[in-house]
CSV table of C-alpha atoms in Angstrom, one decimal:
chain,number,residue,atom,x,y,z
A,1,MET,CA,124.4,65.1,70.6
A,2,THR,CA,121.9,67.3,72.5
A,3,GLU,CA,124.4,70.2,72.7
A,4,GLU,CA,125.0,69.9,68.9
A,5,LEU,CA,121.2,70.2,68.3
A,6,LYS,CA,121.0,73.2,70.5
A,7,LYS,CA,123.8,74.9,68.7
A,8,ALA,CA,122.4,74.1,65.3
A,9,ALA,CA,119.1,75.8,66.3
A,10,ALA,CA,120.9,78.8,67.7
A,11,LEU,CA,122.9,79.3,64.6
A,12,LYS,CA,119.9,79.0,62.4
A,13,ALA,CA,118.1,81.7,64.5
A,14,ALA,CA,121.0,84.0,64.0
A,15,GLU,CA,120.2,84.1,60.3
A,16,GLU,CA,117.2,86.2,61.3
A,17,ILE,CA,119.3,89.0,62.7
A,18,ARG,CA,120.0,92.1,60.6
A,19,SER,CA,122.4,95.0,61.2
A,20,GLY,CA,120.8,97.8,63.3
A,21,MET,CA,118.5,95.5,65.3
A,22,MET,CA,117.8,95.8,69.0
A,23,LEU,CA,117.7,92.2,70.2
A,24,GLY,CA,116.2,90.6,73.3
A,25,LEU,CA,118.4,87.8,74.5
A,26,GLY,CA,116.9,85.0,76.5
A,27,THR,CA,118.5,82.8,79.2
A,28,GLY,CA,119.7,79.2,79.1
A,29,SER,CA,121.9,76.6,77.5
A,30,THR,CA,120.6,77.0,73.9
A,31,VAL,CA,120.8,80.8,74.0
A,32,TYR,CA,124.4,80.3,75.2
A,33,TYR,CA,125.4,79.3,71.7
A,34,LEU,CA,123.5,82.2,70.2
A,35,VAL,CA,125.3,84.7,72.3
A,36,GLN,CA,128.7,83.2,71.4
A,37,HIS,CA,127.9,83.5,67.7
A,38,LEU,CA,126.6,87.0,68.1
A,39,GLY,CA,130.0,87.9,69.5
A,40,GLU,CA,131.6,86.6,66.4
A,41,LEU,CA,129.1,88.5,64.2
A,42,ALA,CA,129.7,91.7,66.1
A,43,ALA,CA,133.5,91.3,65.8
A,44,ALA,CA,133.0,90.9,62.0
A,45,GLY,CA,131.2,94.2,61.8
A,46,LEU,CA,127.5,93.5,62.4
A,47,GLN,CA,125.9,96.5,64.1
A,48,ILE,CA,123.6,95.2,66.8
A,49,HIS,CA,122.6,96.0,70.4
A,50,ALA,CA,120.9,93.7,72.9
A,51,THR,CA,119.1,93.7,76.1
A,52,ALA,CA,119.2,90.6,78.3
A,53,THR,CA,116.7,88.6,80.4
A,54,SER,CA,119.2,87.8,83.1
A,55,ARG,CA,122.5,88.8,84.7
A,56,ALA,CA,123.9,85.5,83.5
A,57,THR,CA,123.2,86.4,79.9
A,58,GLU,CA,124.5,89.9,80.5
A,59,ASP,CA,127.8,88.5,81.7
A,60,LEU,CA,128.0,86.1,78.7
A,61,ALA,CA,127.2,88.9,76.3
A,62,ARG,CA,130.0,91.1,77.8
A,63,GLN,CA,132.4,88.2,77.6
A,64,ASN,CA,131.7,87.8,73.9
A,65,GLY,CA,131.7,91.5,73.0
A,66,VAL,CA,127.9,91.9,72.4
A,67,PRO,CA,126.9,95.5,73.0
A,68,LEU,CA,124.3,95.7,75.8
A,69,VAL,CA,121.6,98.3,76.5
A,70,ASP,CA,119.8,98.5,79.9
A,71,ILE,CA,116.2,97.6,79.5
A,72,GLU,CA,115.1,100.9,81.0
A,73,LYS,CA,116.8,102.7,78.1
A,74,VAL,CA,115.3,100.5,75.4
A,75,ARG,CA,112.4,102.0,73.3
A,76,GLU,CA,111.6,99.0,71.2
A,77,ILE,CA,112.9,95.4,70.7
A,78,ASP,CA,113.1,94.2,67.1
A,79,LEU,CA,113.6,90.5,67.8
A,80,ALA,CA,113.6,88.4,71.0
A,81,ILE,CA,115.2,85.0,70.8
A,82,ASP,CA,115.0,82.5,73.7
A,83,GLY,CA,114.7,78.9,74.6
A,84,VAL,CA,111.8,77.0,76.1
A,85,ASP,CA,111.4,74.2,78.7
A,86,ALA,CA,108.6,72.7,76.7
A,87,ILE,CA,106.2,73.7,73.9
A,88,ASP,CA,103.0,72.1,72.6
A,89,PRO,CA,101.5,72.0,69.1
A,90,ALA,CA,99.6,75.2,69.7
A,91,TYR,CA,102.8,77.0,70.4
A,92,GLN,CA,102.0,77.4,74.1
A,93,ALA,CA,105.2,77.1,76.1
A,94,VAL,CA,106.6,76.6,79.6
A,95,LYS,CA,109.7,78.6,80.5
A,96,GLY,CA,111.6,79.5,83.6
A,97,GLY,CA,114.0,76.6,84.1
A,98,GLY,CA,116.8,79.1,84.3
A,99,GLY,CA,114.9,81.2,86.8
A,100,ALA,CA,114.4,84.2,84.5
A,101,LEU,CA,110.8,83.8,83.6
A,102,PHE,CA,109.6,87.3,84.6
A,103,ARG,CA,112.3,89.1,82.7
A,104,GLU,CA,111.9,86.7,79.8
A,105,LYS,CA,108.2,87.5,79.7
A,106,VAL,CA,108.7,91.3,79.9
A,107,ILE,CA,111.1,91.2,76.9
A,108,ALA,CA,109.1,88.7,74.8
A,109,THR,CA,105.8,90.6,75.2
A,110,ARG,CA,107.4,93.9,74.2
A,111,ALA,CA,109.3,92.5,71.2
A,112,LYS,CA,108.1,93.0,67.6
A,113,ARG,CA,109.0,89.5,66.8
A,114,VAL,CA,109.7,86.4,69.0
A,115,ILE,CA,111.5,83.2,68.1
A,116,TRP,CA,111.9,80.2,70.4
A,117,ILE,CA,114.9,78.0,69.8
A,118,MET,CA,115.3,74.4,71.2
A,119,ASP,CA,116.3,70.8,70.7
A,120,GLU,CA,113.7,68.2,69.7
A,121,ARG,CA,113.3,67.0,73.3
A,122,LYS,CA,111.3,70.2,74.1
A,123,LEU,CA,108.5,69.3,71.7
A,124,MET,CA,105.6,68.0,73.9
A,125,PRO,CA,102.0,66.9,73.0
A,126,HIS,CA,100.8,68.4,76.3
A,127,LEU,CA,102.3,70.8,78.8
A,128,SER,CA,100.6,69.4,81.9
A,129,HIS,CA,103.4,66.8,82.4
A,130,VAL,CA,106.0,69.6,82.7
A,131,PRO,CA,106.5,71.4,86.0
A,132,LEU,CA,105.2,75.0,85.8
A,133,PRO,CA,107.5,77.5,87.5
A,134,VAL,CA,106.1,80.6,89.2
A,135,GLU,CA,108.1,83.5,90.6
A,136,THR,CA,106.9,84.5,94.1
A,137,ALA,CA,107.8,87.1,96.7
A,138,PRO,CA,109.8,85.6,99.6
A,139,PHE,CA,107.6,87.4,102.2
A,140,GLY,CA,104.9,85.0,103.4
A,141,TYR,CA,105.6,82.6,100.6
A,142,HIS,CA,104.3,79.7,102.7
A,143,PHE,CA,100.8,81.4,102.4
A,144,THR,CA,101.3,81.5,98.7
A,145,GLU,CA,102.2,77.8,98.7
A,146,LYS,CA,99.0,77.0,100.5
A,147,GLU,CA,96.8,78.8,97.9
A,148,ILE,CA,98.7,77.1,95.1
A,149,LYS,CA,98.0,73.7,96.7
A,150,ASP,CA,94.3,74.6,96.9
A,151,LEU,CA,94.4,74.9,93.1
A,152,GLY,CA,95.5,71.3,92.8
A,153,PHE,CA,99.3,71.8,92.3
A,154,ILE,CA,102.1,70.3,94.3
A,155,PRO,CA,104.6,73.2,94.8
A,156,GLU,CA,108.3,72.7,95.4
A,157,LEU,CA,110.6,75.5,96.4
A,158,ARG,CA,113.6,75.7,94.1
A,159,THR,CA,117.0,75.3,95.6
A,160,ARG,CA,120.5,75.4,94.3
A,161,ASP,CA,123.6,73.9,96.1
A,162,GLY,CA,121.5,73.4,99.2
A,163,GLU,CA,120.3,77.0,99.4
A,164,ILE,CA,117.0,78.6,98.3
A,165,PHE,CA,117.3,79.8,94.8
A,166,THR,CA,116.7,83.5,94.3
A,167,THR,CA,115.9,85.2,91.0
A,168,ASP,CA,117.7,88.4,89.7
A,169,ASN,CA,114.6,90.2,91.2
A,170,GLY,CA,115.3,88.8,94.6
A,171,ASN,CA,112.3,86.4,94.6
A,172,TYR,CA,111.8,82.7,95.0
A,173,ILE,CA,110.8,80.1,92.3
A,174,LEU,CA,108.1,77.5,93.1
A,175,ASP,CA,108.0,74.6,90.6
A,176,LEU,CA,104.5,73.3,90.4
A,177,ALA,CA,103.6,69.7,89.5
A,178,GLY,CA,100.1,69.5,88.2
A,179,ASN,CA,98.1,66.6,86.7
A,180,ALA,CA,97.3,65.4,83.2
A,181,ASP,CA,93.9,67.1,83.2
A,182,MET,CA,95.2,70.6,83.8
A,183,ASP,CA,95.0,73.3,81.1
A,184,TYR,CA,98.0,75.6,82.0
A,185,ARG,CA,96.5,78.5,80.0
A,186,ILE,CA,93.5,78.5,82.4
A,187,MET,CA,95.6,77.7,85.5
A,188,ALA,CA,98.0,80.5,84.8
A,189,HIS,CA,95.2,83.1,85.0
A,190,LYS,CA,94.2,81.6,88.4
A,191,LEU,CA,97.7,81.6,89.7
A,192,LYS,CA,98.2,85.2,88.8
A,193,GLU,CA,95.2,86.1,91.0
A,194,ILE,CA,97.1,84.7,94.1
A,195,THR,CA,98.8,87.5,96.1
A,196,GLY,CA,102.5,86.9,96.2
A,197,ILE,CA,102.9,85.5,92.7
A,198,LEU,CA,104.7,87.9,90.4
A,199,GLU,CA,104.5,85.8,87.2
A,200,THR,CA,104.1,82.3,85.9
A,201,GLY,CA,106.2,80.4,83.4
A,202,PHE,CA,103.3,79.8,81.0
A,203,PHE,CA,103.8,81.6,77.8
A,204,SER,CA,100.9,82.1,75.4
A,205,PRO,CA,101.5,81.5,71.6
A,206,ILE,CA,103.4,84.8,71.1
A,207,CYS,CA,106.3,83.4,69.0
A,208,GLU,CA,106.2,83.8,65.2
A,209,LYS,CA,108.2,80.7,64.7
A,210,ILE,CA,110.1,78.0,66.5
A,211,ILE,CA,113.5,76.6,65.4
A,212,VAL,CA,114.2,73.0,66.4
A,213,GLY,CA,117.5,71.1,66.3
A,214,THR,CA,116.8,67.5,65.5
A,215,LYS,CA,118.9,64.5,64.6
A,216,ASN,CA,117.7,64.9,61.0
A,217,GLY,CA,118.6,68.6,60.8
A,218,VAL,CA,117.1,71.9,61.8
A,219,ILE,CA,113.4,72.3,61.5
A,220,VAL,CA,111.8,75.8,61.2
A,221,LYS,CA,108.1,76.0,62.0
A,222,THR,CA,106.1,79.2,61.5
A,223,LYS,CA,102.9,79.7,63.5
A,224,GLU,CA,99.8,80.2,61.4
A,225,ARG,CA,98.1,83.5,61.9
């Protein structure tokens, strides 16, 4: 059922895409369905180009025939579409479960429009119960861990198949467990002041709308300006 909800949200988001657009494609299981559908649209004649937030999404786009442009050659991004790990009623989000949070933030903050897509499990009353990922340099990361602990977080070095997980940038991910009293907006600023942290997985309310797959159909919510 969850996969069906993700797919429904992705297909609804695709309705926002117009010929001639430069797209920013996110990373993760919900975006997977979007990229598959984009391949079908491109094969049917829709003229689009895309830049991706991860090598995994680049590979998926190539497999599905979605034309890619290197981010260094992109002048502007018309629309970025990505998933979230969690989002609160103020449209603040936590992202980075797929390990691409830095590249996701680069593309999202440069896009003219941003849409987050998700299944209904990602809607949260508060973000503080969700681990907050940070991307950190491997060199001296244990010093970075100590400063993170001093802020009240419990950091856990992300691993995959028994090995330290490294991002496409060659960095580590620390997943930070906080407490119910934490305001991630404030804590994200404090974390960015720590030497060694490249970026956090806290995303301010930059999306124009969210598209949510629910058991009762797809819900589209537009952020009030």
